[in-house]
Tab-separated table of C-alpha atoms in Angstrom:
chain	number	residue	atom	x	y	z
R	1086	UNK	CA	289.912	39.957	123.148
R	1087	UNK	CA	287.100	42.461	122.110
R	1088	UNK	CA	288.664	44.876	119.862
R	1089	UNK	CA	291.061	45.169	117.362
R	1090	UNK	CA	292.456	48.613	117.736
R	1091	UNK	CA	295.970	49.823	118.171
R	1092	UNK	CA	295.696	49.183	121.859
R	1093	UNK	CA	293.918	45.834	121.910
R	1094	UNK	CA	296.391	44.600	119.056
R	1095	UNK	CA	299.433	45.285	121.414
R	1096	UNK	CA	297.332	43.218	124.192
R	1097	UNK	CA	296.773	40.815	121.845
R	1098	UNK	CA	300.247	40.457	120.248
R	1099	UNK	CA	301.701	39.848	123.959
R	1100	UNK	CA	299.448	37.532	124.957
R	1101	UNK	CA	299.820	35.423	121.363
R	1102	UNK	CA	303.381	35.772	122.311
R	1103	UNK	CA	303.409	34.149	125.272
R	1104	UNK	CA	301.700	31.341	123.718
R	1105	UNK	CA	298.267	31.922	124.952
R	1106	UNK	CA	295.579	31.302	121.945
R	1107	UNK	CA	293.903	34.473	120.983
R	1108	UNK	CA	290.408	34.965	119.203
R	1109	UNK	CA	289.587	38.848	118.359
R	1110	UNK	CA	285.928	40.170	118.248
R	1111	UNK	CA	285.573	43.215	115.782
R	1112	UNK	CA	283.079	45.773	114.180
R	1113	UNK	CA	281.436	45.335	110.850
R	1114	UNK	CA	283.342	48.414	110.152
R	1115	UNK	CA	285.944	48.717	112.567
R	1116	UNK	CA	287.373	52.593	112.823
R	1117	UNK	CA	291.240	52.119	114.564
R	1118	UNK	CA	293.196	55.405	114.083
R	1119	UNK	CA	296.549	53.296	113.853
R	1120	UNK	CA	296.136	51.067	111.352
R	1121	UNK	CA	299.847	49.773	110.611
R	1122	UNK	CA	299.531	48.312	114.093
R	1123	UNK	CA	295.488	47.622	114.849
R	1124	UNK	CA	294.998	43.416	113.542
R	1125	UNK	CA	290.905	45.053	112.812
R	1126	UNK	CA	292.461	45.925	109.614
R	1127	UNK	CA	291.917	42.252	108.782
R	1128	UNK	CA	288.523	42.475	108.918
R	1129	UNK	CA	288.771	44.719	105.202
R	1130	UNK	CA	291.695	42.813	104.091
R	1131	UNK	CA	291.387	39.499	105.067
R	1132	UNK	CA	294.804	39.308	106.847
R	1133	UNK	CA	296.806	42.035	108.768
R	1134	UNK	CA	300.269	41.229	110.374
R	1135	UNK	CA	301.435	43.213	113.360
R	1136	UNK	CA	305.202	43.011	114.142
R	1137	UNK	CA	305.722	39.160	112.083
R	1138	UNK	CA	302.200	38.312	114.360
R	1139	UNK	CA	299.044	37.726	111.661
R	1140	UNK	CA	295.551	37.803	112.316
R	1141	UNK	CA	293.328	36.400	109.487
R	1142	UNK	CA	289.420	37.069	109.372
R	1143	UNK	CA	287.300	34.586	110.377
R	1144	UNK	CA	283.986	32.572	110.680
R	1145	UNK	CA	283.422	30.749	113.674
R	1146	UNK	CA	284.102	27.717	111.996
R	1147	UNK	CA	287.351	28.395	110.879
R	1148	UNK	CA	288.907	29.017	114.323
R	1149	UNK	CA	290.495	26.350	115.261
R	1150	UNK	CA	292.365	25.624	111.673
R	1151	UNK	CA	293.963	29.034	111.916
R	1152	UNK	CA	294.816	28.906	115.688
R	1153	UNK	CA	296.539	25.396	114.233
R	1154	UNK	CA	298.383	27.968	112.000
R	1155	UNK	CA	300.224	30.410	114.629
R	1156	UNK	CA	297.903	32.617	113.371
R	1157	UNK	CA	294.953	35.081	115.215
R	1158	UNK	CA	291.428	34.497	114.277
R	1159	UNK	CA	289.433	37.737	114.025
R	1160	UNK	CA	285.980	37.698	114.213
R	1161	UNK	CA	282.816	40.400	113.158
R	1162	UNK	CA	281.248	39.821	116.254
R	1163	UNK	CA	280.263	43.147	117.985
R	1164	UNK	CA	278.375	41.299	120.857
R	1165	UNK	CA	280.726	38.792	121.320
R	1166	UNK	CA	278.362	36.722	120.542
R	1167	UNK	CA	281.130	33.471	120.124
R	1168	UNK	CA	281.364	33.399	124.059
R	1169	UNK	CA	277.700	31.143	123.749
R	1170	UNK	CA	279.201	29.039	121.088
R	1171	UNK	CA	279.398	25.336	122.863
R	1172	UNK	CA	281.962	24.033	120.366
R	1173	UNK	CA	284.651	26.455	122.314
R	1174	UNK	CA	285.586	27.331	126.030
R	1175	UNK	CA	286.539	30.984	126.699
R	1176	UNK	CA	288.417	30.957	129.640
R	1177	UNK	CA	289.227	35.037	129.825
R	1178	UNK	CA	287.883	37.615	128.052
R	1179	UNK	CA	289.677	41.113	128.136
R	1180	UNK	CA	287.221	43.674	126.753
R	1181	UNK	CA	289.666	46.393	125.256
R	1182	UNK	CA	287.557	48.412	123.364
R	1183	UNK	CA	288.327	51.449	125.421
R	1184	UNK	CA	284.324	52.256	125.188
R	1185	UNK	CA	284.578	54.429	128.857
R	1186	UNK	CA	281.099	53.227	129.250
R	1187	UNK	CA	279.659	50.538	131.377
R	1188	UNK	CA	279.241	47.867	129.535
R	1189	UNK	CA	276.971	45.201	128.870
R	1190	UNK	CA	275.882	41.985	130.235
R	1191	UNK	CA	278.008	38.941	128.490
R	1192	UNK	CA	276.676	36.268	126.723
R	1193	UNK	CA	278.397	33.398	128.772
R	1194	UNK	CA	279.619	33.502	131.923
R	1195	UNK	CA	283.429	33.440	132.099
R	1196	UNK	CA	286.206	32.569	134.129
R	1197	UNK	CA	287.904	35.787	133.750
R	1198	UNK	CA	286.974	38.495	133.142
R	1199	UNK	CA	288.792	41.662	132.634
R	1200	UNK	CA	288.330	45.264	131.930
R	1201	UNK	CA	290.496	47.973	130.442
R	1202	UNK	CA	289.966	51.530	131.378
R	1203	UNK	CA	287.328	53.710	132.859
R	1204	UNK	CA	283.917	52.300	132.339
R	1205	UNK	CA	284.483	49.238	134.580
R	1206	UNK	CA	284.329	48.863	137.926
R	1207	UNK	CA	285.793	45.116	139.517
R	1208	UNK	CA	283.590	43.274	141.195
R	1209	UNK	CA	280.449	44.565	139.498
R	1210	UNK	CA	281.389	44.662	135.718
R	1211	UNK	CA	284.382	42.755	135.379
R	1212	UNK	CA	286.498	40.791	137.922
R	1213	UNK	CA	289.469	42.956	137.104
R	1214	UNK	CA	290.177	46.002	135.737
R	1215	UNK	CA	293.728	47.257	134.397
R	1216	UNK	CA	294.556	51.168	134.427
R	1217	UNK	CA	295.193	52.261	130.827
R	1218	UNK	CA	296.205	55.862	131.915
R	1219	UNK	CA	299.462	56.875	131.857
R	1220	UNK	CA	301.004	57.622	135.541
R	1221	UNK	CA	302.873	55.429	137.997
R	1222	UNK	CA	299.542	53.443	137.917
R	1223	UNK	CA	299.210	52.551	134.434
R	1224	UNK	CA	299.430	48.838	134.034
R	1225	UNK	CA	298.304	48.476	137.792
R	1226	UNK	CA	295.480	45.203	138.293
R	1227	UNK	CA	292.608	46.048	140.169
R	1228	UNK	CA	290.363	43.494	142.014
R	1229	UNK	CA	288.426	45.984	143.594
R	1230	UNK	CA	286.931	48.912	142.051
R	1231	UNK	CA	287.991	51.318	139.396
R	1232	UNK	CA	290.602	53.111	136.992
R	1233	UNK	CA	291.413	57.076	137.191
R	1234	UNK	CA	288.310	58.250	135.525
R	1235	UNK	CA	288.444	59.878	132.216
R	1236	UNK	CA	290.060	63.179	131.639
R	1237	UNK	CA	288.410	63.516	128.349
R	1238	UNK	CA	291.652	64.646	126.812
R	1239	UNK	CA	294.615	63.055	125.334
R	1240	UNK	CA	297.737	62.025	126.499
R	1241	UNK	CA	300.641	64.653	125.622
R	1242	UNK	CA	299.854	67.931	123.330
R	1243	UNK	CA	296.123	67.774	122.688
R	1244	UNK	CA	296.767	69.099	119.157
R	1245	UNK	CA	298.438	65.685	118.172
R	1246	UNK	CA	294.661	64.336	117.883
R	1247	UNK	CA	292.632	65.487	114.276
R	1248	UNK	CA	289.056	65.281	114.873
R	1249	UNK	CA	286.674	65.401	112.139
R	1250	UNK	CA	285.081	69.084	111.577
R	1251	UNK	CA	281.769	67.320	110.824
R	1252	UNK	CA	279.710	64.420	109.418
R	1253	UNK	CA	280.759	63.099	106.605
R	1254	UNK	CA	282.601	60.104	104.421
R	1255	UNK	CA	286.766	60.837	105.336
R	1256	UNK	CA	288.461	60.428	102.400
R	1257	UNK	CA	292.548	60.408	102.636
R	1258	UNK	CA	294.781	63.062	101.350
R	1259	UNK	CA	298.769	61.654	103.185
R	1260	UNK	CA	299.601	58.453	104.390
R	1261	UNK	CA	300.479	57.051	107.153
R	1262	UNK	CA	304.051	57.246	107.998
R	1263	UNK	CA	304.736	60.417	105.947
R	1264	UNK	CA	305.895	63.586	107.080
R	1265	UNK	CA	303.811	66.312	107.052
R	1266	UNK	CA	303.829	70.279	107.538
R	1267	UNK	CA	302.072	72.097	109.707
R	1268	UNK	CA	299.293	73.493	107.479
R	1269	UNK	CA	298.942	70.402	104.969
R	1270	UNK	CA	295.995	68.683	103.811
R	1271	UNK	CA	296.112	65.268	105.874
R	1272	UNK	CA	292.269	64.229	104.828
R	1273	UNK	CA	288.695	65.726	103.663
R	1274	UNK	CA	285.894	65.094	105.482
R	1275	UNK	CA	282.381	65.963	103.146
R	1276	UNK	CA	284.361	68.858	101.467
R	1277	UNK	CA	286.236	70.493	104.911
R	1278	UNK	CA	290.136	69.484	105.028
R	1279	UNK	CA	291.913	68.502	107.721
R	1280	UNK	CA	295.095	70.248	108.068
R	1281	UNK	CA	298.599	69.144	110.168
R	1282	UNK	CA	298.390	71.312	113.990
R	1283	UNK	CA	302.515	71.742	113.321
R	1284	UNK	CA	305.353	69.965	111.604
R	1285	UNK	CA	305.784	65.757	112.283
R	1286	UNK	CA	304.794	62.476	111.218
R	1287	UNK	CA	301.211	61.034	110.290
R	1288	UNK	CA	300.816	58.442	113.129
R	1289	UNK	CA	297.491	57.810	112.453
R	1290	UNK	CA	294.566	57.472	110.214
R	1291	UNK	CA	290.801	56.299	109.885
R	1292	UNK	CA	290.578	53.979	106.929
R	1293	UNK	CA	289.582	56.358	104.155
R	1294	UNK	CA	285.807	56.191	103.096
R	1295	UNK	CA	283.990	55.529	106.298
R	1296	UNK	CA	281.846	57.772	107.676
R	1297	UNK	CA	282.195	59.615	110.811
R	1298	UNK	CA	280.917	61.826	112.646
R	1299	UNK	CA	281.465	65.446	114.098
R	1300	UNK	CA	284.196	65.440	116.791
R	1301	UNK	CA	285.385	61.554	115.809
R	1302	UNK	CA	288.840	61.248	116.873
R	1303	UNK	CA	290.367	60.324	113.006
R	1304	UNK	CA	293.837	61.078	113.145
R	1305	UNK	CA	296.603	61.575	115.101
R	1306	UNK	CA	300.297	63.562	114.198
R	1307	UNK	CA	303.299	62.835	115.997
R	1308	UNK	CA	306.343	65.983	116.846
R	1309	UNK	CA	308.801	62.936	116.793
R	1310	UNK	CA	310.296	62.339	113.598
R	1311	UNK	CA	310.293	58.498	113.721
R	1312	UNK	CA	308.240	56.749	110.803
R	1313	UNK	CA	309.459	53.447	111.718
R	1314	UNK	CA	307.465	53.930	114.958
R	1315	UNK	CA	304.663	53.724	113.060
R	1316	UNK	CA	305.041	49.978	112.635
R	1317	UNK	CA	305.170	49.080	116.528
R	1318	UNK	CA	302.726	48.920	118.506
R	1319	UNK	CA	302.950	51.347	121.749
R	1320	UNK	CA	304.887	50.632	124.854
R	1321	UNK	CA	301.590	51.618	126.709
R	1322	UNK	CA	299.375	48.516	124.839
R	1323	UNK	CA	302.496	46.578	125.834
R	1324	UNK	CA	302.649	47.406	129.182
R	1325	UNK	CA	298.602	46.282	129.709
R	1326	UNK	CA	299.106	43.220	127.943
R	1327	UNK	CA	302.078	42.515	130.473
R	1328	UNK	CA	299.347	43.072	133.115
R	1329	UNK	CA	296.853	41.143	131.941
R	1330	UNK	CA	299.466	38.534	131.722
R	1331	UNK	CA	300.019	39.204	135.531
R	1332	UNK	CA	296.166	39.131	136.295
R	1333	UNK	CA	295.560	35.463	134.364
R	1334	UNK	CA	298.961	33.970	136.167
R	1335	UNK	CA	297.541	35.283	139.823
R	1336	UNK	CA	294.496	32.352	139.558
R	1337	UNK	CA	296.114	29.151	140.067
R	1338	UNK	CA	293.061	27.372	138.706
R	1339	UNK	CA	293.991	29.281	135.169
R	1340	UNK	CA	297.820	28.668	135.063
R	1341	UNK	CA	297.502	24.535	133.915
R	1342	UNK	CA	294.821	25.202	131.591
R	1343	UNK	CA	296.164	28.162	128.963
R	1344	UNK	CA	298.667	26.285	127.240
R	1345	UNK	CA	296.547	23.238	126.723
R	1346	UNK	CA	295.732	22.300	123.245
């Protein structure tokens, strides 16, 4: 799996679940907005458990001893670069880095290959592609062609999503989890705060003390009062894993392989 966001790490926590062996490919500096639930927090800590699921950081050495643990290697590999390593076989790689951009040329070939999002196009970039938008076609498997493109804005009320006012090093002001009031300080970015659009709970944060840039998605409040939400991942990343599940299962020269040690 390339990526270790919030929406990768619910891909990745189904698929782990359903006893398929999962290897993440991160950043250097990895910048998921929902940390609680994004396993790329591993790759500052050193560990990061998602709903009683851990991924552990990684060299490519050390795969295979923590897949022998239950546990989800995560790699800094930005160009995937473990694909070319001969002392593993990739059998699917699902690029989830939600980069709305055509991407680039692999360094293996691969069984499987499949795309989430806008930015692919099946048959040409991927063999698959999975809609990530939400409609009656989110979670559909293409084998032909592409997503709904990008709308450029976010799901629900647009104000939910903080967005840095500039360049600069974010540094935290409220956690995630906490409720805050429309008006508070939620983070500073290079002296200009970042203040809550109404009343609700911090969903999301950039790890304080990277740098970002102007217009960076960094945050993200939610009207529902439900901390505890905070700790799952969505039932949208859910939903695509449960698809990409669907898209592996449909090649019968897959099925006998997966679960092989």
């Amino acid at each position: 799996v390339r990526g270790g966001g919030d929406l990768a790490s619910g891909v990745a926590l189904r698929l782990h679940r359903a006893g398929l062996r999962i290897v993440i490919s991160e950043l250097r500096e990895p910048l998921a907005v929902r940390r609680t639930v994004a396993f790329s927090e591993a790759i500052y800590e050193g560990r990061m458990t998602v709903e009683g699921v851990t991924a552990q950081r990684a060299a490519p050495d050390e795969i295979d001893s923590i897949l022998t643990q239950d546990q989800i290697p995560i790699l800094v590999d930005p160009t995937a670069s473990i694909l070319a390593d001969e002392r593993y076989t990739f059998r699917v790689l699902v690029d989830a880095r939600m980069l709305k951009t055509t991407p680039q040329r692999l360094p293996a070939r691969i069984a499987l290959h499949i795309g989430l999002g806008p930015g692919f196009r099946a048959g040409r970039d991927c063999d698959a592609v999975i809609e990530t938008r939400r409609s009656h076609t989110l979670g559909r498997v293409y084998w032909d062609g592409t997503t709904q493109a990008d709308s450029a804005q976010p799901e629900g009320d647009s104000r939910r999503v903080l967005r840095a006012p500039q360049d600069g090093i974010l540094q935290g002001v409220a956690k995630i989890g906490t409720h805050v009031d429309e008006g508070d300080v939620i983070a500073d970015v290079a002296g200009v705060k970042v203040t809550a659009p109404f009343a609700g709970i911090l969903r999301g944060l950039i790890r304080p003390g990277l740098a970002v840039t102007k217009g960076e998605k960094i945050g993200d409040v939610d009207l529902r009062e439900d901390a505890a939400a905070c700790l799952l991942v969505s039932d949208k990343s859910l939903a695509i894993g449960g698809a990409i599940l669907e898209a592996i299962l449909s090649k019968p020269d897959l099925r006998a392989s997966l679960w092989q040690a």
